XYZ file of C-alpha atoms in Angstrom:
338
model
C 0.000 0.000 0.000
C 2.855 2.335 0.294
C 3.051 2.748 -3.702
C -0.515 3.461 -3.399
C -0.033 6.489 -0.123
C 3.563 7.952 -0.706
C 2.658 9.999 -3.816
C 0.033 11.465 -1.815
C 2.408 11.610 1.041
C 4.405 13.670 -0.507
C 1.665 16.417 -0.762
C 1.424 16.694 2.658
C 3.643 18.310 5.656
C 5.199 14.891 7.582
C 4.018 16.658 10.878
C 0.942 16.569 9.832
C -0.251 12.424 9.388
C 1.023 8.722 11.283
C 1.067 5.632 10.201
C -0.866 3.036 12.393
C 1.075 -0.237 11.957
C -1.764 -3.109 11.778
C -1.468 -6.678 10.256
C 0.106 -10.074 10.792
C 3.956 -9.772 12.187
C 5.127 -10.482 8.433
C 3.197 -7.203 7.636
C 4.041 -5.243 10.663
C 7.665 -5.965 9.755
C 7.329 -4.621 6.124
C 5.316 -1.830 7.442
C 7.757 -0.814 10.092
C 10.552 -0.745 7.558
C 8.645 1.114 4.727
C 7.783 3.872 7.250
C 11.538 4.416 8.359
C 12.479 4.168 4.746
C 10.207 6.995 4.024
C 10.783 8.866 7.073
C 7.093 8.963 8.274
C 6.068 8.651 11.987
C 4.297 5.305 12.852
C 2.649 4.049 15.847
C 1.830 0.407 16.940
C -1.954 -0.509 16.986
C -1.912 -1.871 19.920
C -1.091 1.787 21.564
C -3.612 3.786 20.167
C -6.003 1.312 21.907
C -4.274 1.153 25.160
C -4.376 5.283 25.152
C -8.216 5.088 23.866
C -7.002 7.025 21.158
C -9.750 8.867 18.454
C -7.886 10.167 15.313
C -10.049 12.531 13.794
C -9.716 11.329 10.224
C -8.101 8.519 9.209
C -7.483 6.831 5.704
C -7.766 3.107 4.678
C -8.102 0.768 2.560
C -10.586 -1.166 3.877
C -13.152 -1.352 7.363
C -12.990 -5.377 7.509
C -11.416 -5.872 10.797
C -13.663 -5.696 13.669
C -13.010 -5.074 17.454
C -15.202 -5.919 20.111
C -18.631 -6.182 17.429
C -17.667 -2.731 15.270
C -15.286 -1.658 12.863
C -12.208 -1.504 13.857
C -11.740 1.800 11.963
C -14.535 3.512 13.815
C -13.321 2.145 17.304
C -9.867 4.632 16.600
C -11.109 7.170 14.066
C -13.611 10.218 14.563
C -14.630 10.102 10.539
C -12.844 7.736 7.608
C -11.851 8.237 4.514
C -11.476 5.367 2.485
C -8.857 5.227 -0.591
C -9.685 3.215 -3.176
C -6.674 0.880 -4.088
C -8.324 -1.471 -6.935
C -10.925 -1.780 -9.366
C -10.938 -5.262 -9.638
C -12.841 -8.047 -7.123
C -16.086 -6.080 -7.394
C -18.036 -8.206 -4.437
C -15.295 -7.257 -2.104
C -14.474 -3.949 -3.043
C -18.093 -2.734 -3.114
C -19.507 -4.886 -0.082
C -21.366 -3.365 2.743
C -18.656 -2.631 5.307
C -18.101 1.102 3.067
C -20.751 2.176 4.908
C -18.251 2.785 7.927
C -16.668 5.670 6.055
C -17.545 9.213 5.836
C -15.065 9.794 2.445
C -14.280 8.118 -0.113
C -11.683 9.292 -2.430
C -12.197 7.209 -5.761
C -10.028 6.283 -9.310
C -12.766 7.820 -11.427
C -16.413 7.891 -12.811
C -16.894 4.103 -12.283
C -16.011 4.146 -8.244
C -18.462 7.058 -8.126
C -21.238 5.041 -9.945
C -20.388 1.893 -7.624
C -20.391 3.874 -4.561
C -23.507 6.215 -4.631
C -25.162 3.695 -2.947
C -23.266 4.556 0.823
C -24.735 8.215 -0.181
C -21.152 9.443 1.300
C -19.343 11.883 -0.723
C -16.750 10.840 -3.756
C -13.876 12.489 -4.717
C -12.212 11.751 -7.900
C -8.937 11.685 -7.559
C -7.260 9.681 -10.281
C -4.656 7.297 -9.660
C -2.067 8.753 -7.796
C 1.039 5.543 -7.491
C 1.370 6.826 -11.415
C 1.481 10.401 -11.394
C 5.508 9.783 -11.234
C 4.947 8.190 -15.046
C 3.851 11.699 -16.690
C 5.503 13.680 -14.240
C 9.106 12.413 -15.825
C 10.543 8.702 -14.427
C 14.107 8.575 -13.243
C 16.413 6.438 -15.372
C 15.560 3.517 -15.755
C 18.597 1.765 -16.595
C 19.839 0.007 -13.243
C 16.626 -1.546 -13.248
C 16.965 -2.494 -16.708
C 20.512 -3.743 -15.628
C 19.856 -5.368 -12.743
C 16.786 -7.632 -14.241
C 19.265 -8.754 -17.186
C 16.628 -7.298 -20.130
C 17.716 -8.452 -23.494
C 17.476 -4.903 -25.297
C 16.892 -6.624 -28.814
C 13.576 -8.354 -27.163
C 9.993 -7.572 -26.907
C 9.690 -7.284 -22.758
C 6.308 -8.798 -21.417
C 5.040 -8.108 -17.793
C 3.374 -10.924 -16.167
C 1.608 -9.514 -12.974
C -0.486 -12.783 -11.227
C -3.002 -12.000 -8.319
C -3.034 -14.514 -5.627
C -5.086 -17.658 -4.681
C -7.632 -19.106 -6.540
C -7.516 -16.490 -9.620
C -3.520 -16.877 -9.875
C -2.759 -17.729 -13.575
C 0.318 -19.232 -12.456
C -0.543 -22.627 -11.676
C -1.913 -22.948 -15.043
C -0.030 -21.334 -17.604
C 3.781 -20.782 -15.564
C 4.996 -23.553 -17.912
C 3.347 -22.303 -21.117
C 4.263 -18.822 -20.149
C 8.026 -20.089 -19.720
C 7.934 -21.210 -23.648
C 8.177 -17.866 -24.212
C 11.635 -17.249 -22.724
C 13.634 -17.618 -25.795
C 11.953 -14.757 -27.950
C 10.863 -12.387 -25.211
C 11.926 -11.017 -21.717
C 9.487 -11.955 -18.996
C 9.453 -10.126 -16.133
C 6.800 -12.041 -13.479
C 5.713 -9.720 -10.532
C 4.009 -11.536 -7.968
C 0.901 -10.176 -5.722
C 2.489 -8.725 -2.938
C 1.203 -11.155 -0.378
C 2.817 -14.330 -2.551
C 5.366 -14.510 -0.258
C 4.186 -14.882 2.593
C 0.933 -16.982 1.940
C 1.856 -19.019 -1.042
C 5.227 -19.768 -1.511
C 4.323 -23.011 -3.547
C 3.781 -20.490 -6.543
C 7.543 -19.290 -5.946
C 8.269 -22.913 -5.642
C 6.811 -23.561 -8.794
C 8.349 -20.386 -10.614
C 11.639 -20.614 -9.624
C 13.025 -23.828 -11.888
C 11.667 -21.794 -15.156
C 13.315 -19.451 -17.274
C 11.603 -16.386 -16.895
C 13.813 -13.358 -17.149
C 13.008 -12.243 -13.354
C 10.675 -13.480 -11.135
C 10.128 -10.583 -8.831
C 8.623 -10.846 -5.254
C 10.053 -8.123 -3.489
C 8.478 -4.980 -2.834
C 9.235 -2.744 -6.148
C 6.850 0.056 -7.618
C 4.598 -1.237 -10.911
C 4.847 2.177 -12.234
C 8.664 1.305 -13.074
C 8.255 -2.405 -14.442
C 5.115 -1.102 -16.429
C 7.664 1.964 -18.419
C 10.080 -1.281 -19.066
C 7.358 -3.645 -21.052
C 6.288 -3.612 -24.306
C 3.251 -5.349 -23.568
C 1.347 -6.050 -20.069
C -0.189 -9.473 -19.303
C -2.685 -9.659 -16.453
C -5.477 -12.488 -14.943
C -7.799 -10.755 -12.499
C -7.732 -7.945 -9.658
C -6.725 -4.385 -10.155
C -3.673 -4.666 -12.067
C -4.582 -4.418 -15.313
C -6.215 -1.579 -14.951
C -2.770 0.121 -14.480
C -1.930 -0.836 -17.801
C -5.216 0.862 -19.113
C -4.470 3.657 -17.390
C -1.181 3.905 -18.677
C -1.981 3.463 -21.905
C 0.033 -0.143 -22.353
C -0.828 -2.815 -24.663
C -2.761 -5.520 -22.558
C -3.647 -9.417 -22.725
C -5.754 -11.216 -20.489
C -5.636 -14.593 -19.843
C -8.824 -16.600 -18.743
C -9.408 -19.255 -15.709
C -12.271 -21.353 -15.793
C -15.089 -19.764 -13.370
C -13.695 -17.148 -12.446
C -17.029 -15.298 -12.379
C -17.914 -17.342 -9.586
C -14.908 -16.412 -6.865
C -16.143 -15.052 -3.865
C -14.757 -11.292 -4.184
C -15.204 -10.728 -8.012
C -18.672 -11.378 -9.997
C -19.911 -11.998 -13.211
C -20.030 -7.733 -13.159
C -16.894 -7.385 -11.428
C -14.793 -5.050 -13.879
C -11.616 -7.315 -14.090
C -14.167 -9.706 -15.260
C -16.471 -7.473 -17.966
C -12.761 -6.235 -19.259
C -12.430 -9.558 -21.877
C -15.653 -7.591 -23.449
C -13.198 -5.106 -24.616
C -9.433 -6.441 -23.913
C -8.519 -9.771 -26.077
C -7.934 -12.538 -23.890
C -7.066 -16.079 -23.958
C -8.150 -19.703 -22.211
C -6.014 -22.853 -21.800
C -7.479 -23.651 -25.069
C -6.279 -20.679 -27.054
C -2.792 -20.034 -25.639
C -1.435 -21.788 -28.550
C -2.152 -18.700 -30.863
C -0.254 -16.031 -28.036
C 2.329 -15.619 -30.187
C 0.220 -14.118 -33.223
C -1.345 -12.143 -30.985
C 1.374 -10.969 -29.196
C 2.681 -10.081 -32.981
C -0.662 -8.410 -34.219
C -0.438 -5.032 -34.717
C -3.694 -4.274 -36.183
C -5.028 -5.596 -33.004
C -3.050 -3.794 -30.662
C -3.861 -0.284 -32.946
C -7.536 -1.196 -32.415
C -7.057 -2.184 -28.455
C -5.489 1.609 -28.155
C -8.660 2.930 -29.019
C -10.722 1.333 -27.132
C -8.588 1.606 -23.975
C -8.844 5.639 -24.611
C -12.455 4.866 -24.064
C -11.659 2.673 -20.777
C -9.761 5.500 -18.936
C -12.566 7.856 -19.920
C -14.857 5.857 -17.635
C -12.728 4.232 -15.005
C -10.329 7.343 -14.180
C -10.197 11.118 -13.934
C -8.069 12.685 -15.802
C -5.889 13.869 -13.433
C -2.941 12.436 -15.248
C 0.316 13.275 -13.299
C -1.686 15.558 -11.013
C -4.247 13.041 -8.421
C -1.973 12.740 -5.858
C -2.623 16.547 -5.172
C -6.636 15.846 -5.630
C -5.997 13.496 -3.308
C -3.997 15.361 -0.792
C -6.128 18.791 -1.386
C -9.660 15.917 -0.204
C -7.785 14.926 2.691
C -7.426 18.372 3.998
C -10.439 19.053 3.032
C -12.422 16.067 4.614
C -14.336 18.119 6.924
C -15.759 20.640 4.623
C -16.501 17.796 2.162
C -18.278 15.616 4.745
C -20.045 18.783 6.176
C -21.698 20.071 3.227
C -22.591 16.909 1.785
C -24.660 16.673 5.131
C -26.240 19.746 4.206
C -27.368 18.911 0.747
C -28.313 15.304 1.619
């Protein structure tokens, strides 16, 4: 979540916000060490609720935990604000615990739509992790360096979500046949490593160019690829909304998983974004190699970022920060028109 905060971080004066360090002790650790690399204060959970503490705003990602039969959120927090992280996983990200918050600061049109229903103010803020990309990226060769790209190959990015809607199980190996004609950079779901590390298992004996499963900004690995390949989740909508060529690839009822839904954007995108099945993967290469396709797909993902993001293109991190300062005016005349 840090890629997802720090731009906005960076809008704000450090004196002025704290991190509350939540999770399991794998988390906490990762957390602990993000906030000193950043040089943001912290604070352990587990103070704020011996002090009784009430933040008067805080921002999250989600209100799932609960303490003693509420929200946690609302047990240490005034009003909440919650910023959206994903458009994928529709059943989850819309589900009823966003009626705890008093905020929500949203990617675009679609969040608004999806939210009304809370009747709690929407801000559209863009997507802030990727103002850096129009704002001018630093150079990128050490990276390039350091994951061994071939510079006289096409470079796909695979980026797999986790547990039952991973692609890896079923197309690692067909996805590996690829090795000798393009560079494949894999990026894991950040929680991989820690809950499934029979997917690094099975990763690690192929020749991908780099598997990656440590904790590196997409915006960098998506200015590196040619071409983006997703499953399901929110990351492909970071290619759309960076304007990268995109391929899907398809698991078998995927509709039915628990936190998407037969409406659930990640799944509607194969209405628009050409994707392929266990049965089709045969023909990746001409399609990977199509450029009348990929011409076409550019048009219609101009269309795509029209409804799922403002166009606050290098700029939402300051919508974003200029909300959160804002909350309580927001909140308070939204009360008053209501």
């Amino acid at each position: 979540m840090f890629n997802h905060y720090a731009p906005v971080w960076n809008k704000l004066n450090r004196e002025d916000f704290i991190i509350v360090v939540h999770g399991t002790e794998f988390e906490r650790e990762r957390t602990v060490e993000a906030c000193e690399e950043y040089q943001v204060h912290y604070i352990m959970l587990e103070e704020v609720m011996a002090e009784g503490h009430r933040f008067p705003f805080m921002v999250s990602n989600h209100a799932m935990h609960q303490f003693n039969g509420r929200p946690l959120i609302e047990t240490i927090a005034e009003k909440n604000i919650r910023f959206m992280y994903a458009l994928g996983k529709a059943r989850h990200n819309f589900s009823a615990w966003n009626s705890s918050y008093d905020l929500f600061l949203g990617f675009g049109p679609f969040h608004a739509e999806q939210l009304a229903r809370f009747n709690t103010p929407v801000v559209q803020m863009g997507y802030p992790r990727y103002d850096i990309f129009f704002n001018g990226l630093p150079d990128l060769t050490p990276l390039t360096e350091q994951l061994q790209l071939d510079p006289d190959k096409e470079t796909l990015l695979w980026l797999p979500t986790w547990r039952e809607l991973s692609s890896v199980p079923a197309y690692a190996e067909r996805m590996a046949e690829l090795a000798d004609d393009y560079n494949i950079i894999v990026k894991l779901h950040p929680l991989t490593q820690e809950e499934e590390p029979q997917i690094i298992d099975l990763l690690a004996p192929l020749p991908f160019t780099a598997v990656i499963t440590s904790v590196i900004d997409n915006v960098y690995l998506f200015a590196l690829a040619d071409k983006v390949i997703c499953d399901y989740g929110g990351t492909a909508f970071g290619a759309i909304y960076l304007d990268k060529p995109l391929l899907l690839l398809n698991l078998p009822d995927a509709q039915q998983d628990p936190l998407a839904g037969a409406d659930s954007p990640d799944i509607m995108l194969r209405n628009d974004i050409v994707s392929l099945d266990a049965g089709s993967f045969h023909l990746i290469t001409d399609v990977l190699n199509n450029e009348a396709l990929w011409q076409q797909q550019q048009r219609r993902r101009e269309q795509l970022r029209c409804y799922y993001f403002a166009p606050n293109y290098g700029h939402s991190a300051e919508a974003a920060a200029q909300a959160i300062c804002q909350a309580s005016e927001i909140i308070k005349q939204e009360g008053l028109t209501a």
